[in-house]
C-alpha positions as YAML, in Angstrom:
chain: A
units: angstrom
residues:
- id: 1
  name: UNK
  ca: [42.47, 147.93, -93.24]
- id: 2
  name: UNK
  ca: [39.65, 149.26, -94.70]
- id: 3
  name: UNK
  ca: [35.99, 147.95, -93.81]
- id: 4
  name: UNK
  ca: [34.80, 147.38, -97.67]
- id: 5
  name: UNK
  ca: [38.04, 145.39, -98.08]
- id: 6
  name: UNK
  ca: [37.85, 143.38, -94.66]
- id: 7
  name: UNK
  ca: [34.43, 142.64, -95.58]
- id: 8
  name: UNK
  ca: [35.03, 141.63, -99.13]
- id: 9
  name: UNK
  ca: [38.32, 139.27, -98.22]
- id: 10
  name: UNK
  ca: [35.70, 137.67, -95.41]
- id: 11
  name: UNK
  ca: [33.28, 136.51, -98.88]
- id: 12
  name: UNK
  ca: [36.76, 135.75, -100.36]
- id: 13
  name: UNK
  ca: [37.18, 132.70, -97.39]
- id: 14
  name: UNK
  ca: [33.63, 131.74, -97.56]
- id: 15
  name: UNK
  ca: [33.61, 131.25, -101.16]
- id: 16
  name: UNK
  ca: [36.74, 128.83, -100.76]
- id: 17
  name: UNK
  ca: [34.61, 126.96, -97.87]
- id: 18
  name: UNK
  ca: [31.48, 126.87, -99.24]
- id: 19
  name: UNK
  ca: [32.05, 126.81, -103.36]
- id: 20
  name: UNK
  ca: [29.57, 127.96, -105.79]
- id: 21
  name: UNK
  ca: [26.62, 129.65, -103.29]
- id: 22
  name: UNK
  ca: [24.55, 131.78, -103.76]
- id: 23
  name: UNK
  ca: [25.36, 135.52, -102.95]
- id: 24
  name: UNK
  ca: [22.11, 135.48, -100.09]
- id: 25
  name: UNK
  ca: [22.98, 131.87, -98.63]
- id: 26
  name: UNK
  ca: [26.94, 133.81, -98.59]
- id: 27
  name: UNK
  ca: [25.25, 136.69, -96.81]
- id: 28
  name: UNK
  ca: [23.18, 134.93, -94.23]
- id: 29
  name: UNK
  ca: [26.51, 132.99, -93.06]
- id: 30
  name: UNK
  ca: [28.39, 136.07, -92.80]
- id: 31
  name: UNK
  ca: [25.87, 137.94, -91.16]
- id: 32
  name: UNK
  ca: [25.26, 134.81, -88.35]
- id: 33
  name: UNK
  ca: [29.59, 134.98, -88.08]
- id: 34
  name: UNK
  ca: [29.03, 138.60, -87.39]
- id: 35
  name: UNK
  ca: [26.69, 138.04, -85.04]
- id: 36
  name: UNK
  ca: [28.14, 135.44, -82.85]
- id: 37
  name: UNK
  ca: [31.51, 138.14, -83.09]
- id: 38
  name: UNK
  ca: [29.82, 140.63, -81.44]
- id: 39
  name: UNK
  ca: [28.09, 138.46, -78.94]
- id: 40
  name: UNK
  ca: [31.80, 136.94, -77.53]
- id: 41
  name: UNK
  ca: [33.01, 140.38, -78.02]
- id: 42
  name: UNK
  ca: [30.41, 142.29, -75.92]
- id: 43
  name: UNK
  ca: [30.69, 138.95, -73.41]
- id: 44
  name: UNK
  ca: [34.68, 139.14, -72.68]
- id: 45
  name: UNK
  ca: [34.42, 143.32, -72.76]
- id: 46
  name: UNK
  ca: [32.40, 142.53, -69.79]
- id: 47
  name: UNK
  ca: [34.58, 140.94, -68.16]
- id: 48
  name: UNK
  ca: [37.42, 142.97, -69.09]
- id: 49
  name: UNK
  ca: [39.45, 145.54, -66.31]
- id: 50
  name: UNK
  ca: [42.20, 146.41, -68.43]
- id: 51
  name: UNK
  ca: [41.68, 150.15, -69.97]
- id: 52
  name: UNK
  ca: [43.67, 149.08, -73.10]
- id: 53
  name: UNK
  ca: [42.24, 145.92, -74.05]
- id: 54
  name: UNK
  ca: [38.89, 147.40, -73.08]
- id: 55
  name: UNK
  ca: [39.23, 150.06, -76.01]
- id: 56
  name: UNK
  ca: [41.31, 147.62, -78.26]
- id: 57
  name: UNK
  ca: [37.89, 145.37, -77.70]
- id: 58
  name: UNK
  ca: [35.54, 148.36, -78.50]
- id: 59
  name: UNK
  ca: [36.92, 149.23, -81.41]
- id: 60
  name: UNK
  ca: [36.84, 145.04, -82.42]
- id: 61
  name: UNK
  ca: [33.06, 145.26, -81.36]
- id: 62
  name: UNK
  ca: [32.32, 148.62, -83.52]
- id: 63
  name: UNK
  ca: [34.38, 146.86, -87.01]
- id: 64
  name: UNK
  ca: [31.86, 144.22, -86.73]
- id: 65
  name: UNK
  ca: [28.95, 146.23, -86.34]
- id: 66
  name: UNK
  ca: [30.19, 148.65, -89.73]
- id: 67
  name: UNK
  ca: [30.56, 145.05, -91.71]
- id: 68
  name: UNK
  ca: [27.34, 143.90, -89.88]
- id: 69
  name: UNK
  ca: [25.78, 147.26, -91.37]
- id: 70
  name: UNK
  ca: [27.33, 146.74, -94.68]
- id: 71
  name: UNK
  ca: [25.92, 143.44, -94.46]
- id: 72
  name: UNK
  ca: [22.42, 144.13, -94.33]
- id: 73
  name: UNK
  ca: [22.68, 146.96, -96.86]
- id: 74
  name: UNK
  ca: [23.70, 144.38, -99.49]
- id: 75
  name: UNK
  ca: [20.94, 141.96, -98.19]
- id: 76
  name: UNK
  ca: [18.52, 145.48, -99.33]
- id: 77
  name: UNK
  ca: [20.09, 145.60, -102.25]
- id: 78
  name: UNK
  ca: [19.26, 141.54, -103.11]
- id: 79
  name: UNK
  ca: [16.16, 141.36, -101.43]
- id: 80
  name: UNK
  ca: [14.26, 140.71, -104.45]
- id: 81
  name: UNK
  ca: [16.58, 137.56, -105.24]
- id: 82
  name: UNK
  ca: [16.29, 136.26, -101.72]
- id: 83
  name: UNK
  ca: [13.87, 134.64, -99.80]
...
């Protein structure tokens, strides 16, 4: 699955939690979801021995970095709206 559509069916289930936000109060929940992904992720890829769920878990930690990334570009890209 592609990254721009991951990341755009992620706003998709926010929306239907959240309602009518605001595209920056959207962004600052997905970004703090991203953030606590990568923290478990990096946590149980330390603790991991297997070689195949070790990469399986790298390539989970680098998805969430790209969308993390993507993230923050659209952030740039609203900055004057938000705070």
């Amino acid at each position: 699955m592609k990254i721009g559509r991951l990341f755009s069916r992620m706003r998709g289930q926010l929306h239907d939690v959240f309602g009518n936000r605001s595209p920056c109060a959207e962004l600052k929940v997905l970004l703090g979801r991203l953030q606590d992904r990568q923290s478990a992720l990096r946590e149980e890829l330390a603790h991991e021995d297997s070689a195949s769920k070790r990469r399986q878990l790298n390539l989970a930690l680098r998805v969430a970095e790209l969308q993390q990334r993507k993230g923050l570009a659209q952030k740039e890209q609203l900055q004057g709206n938000c705070e």
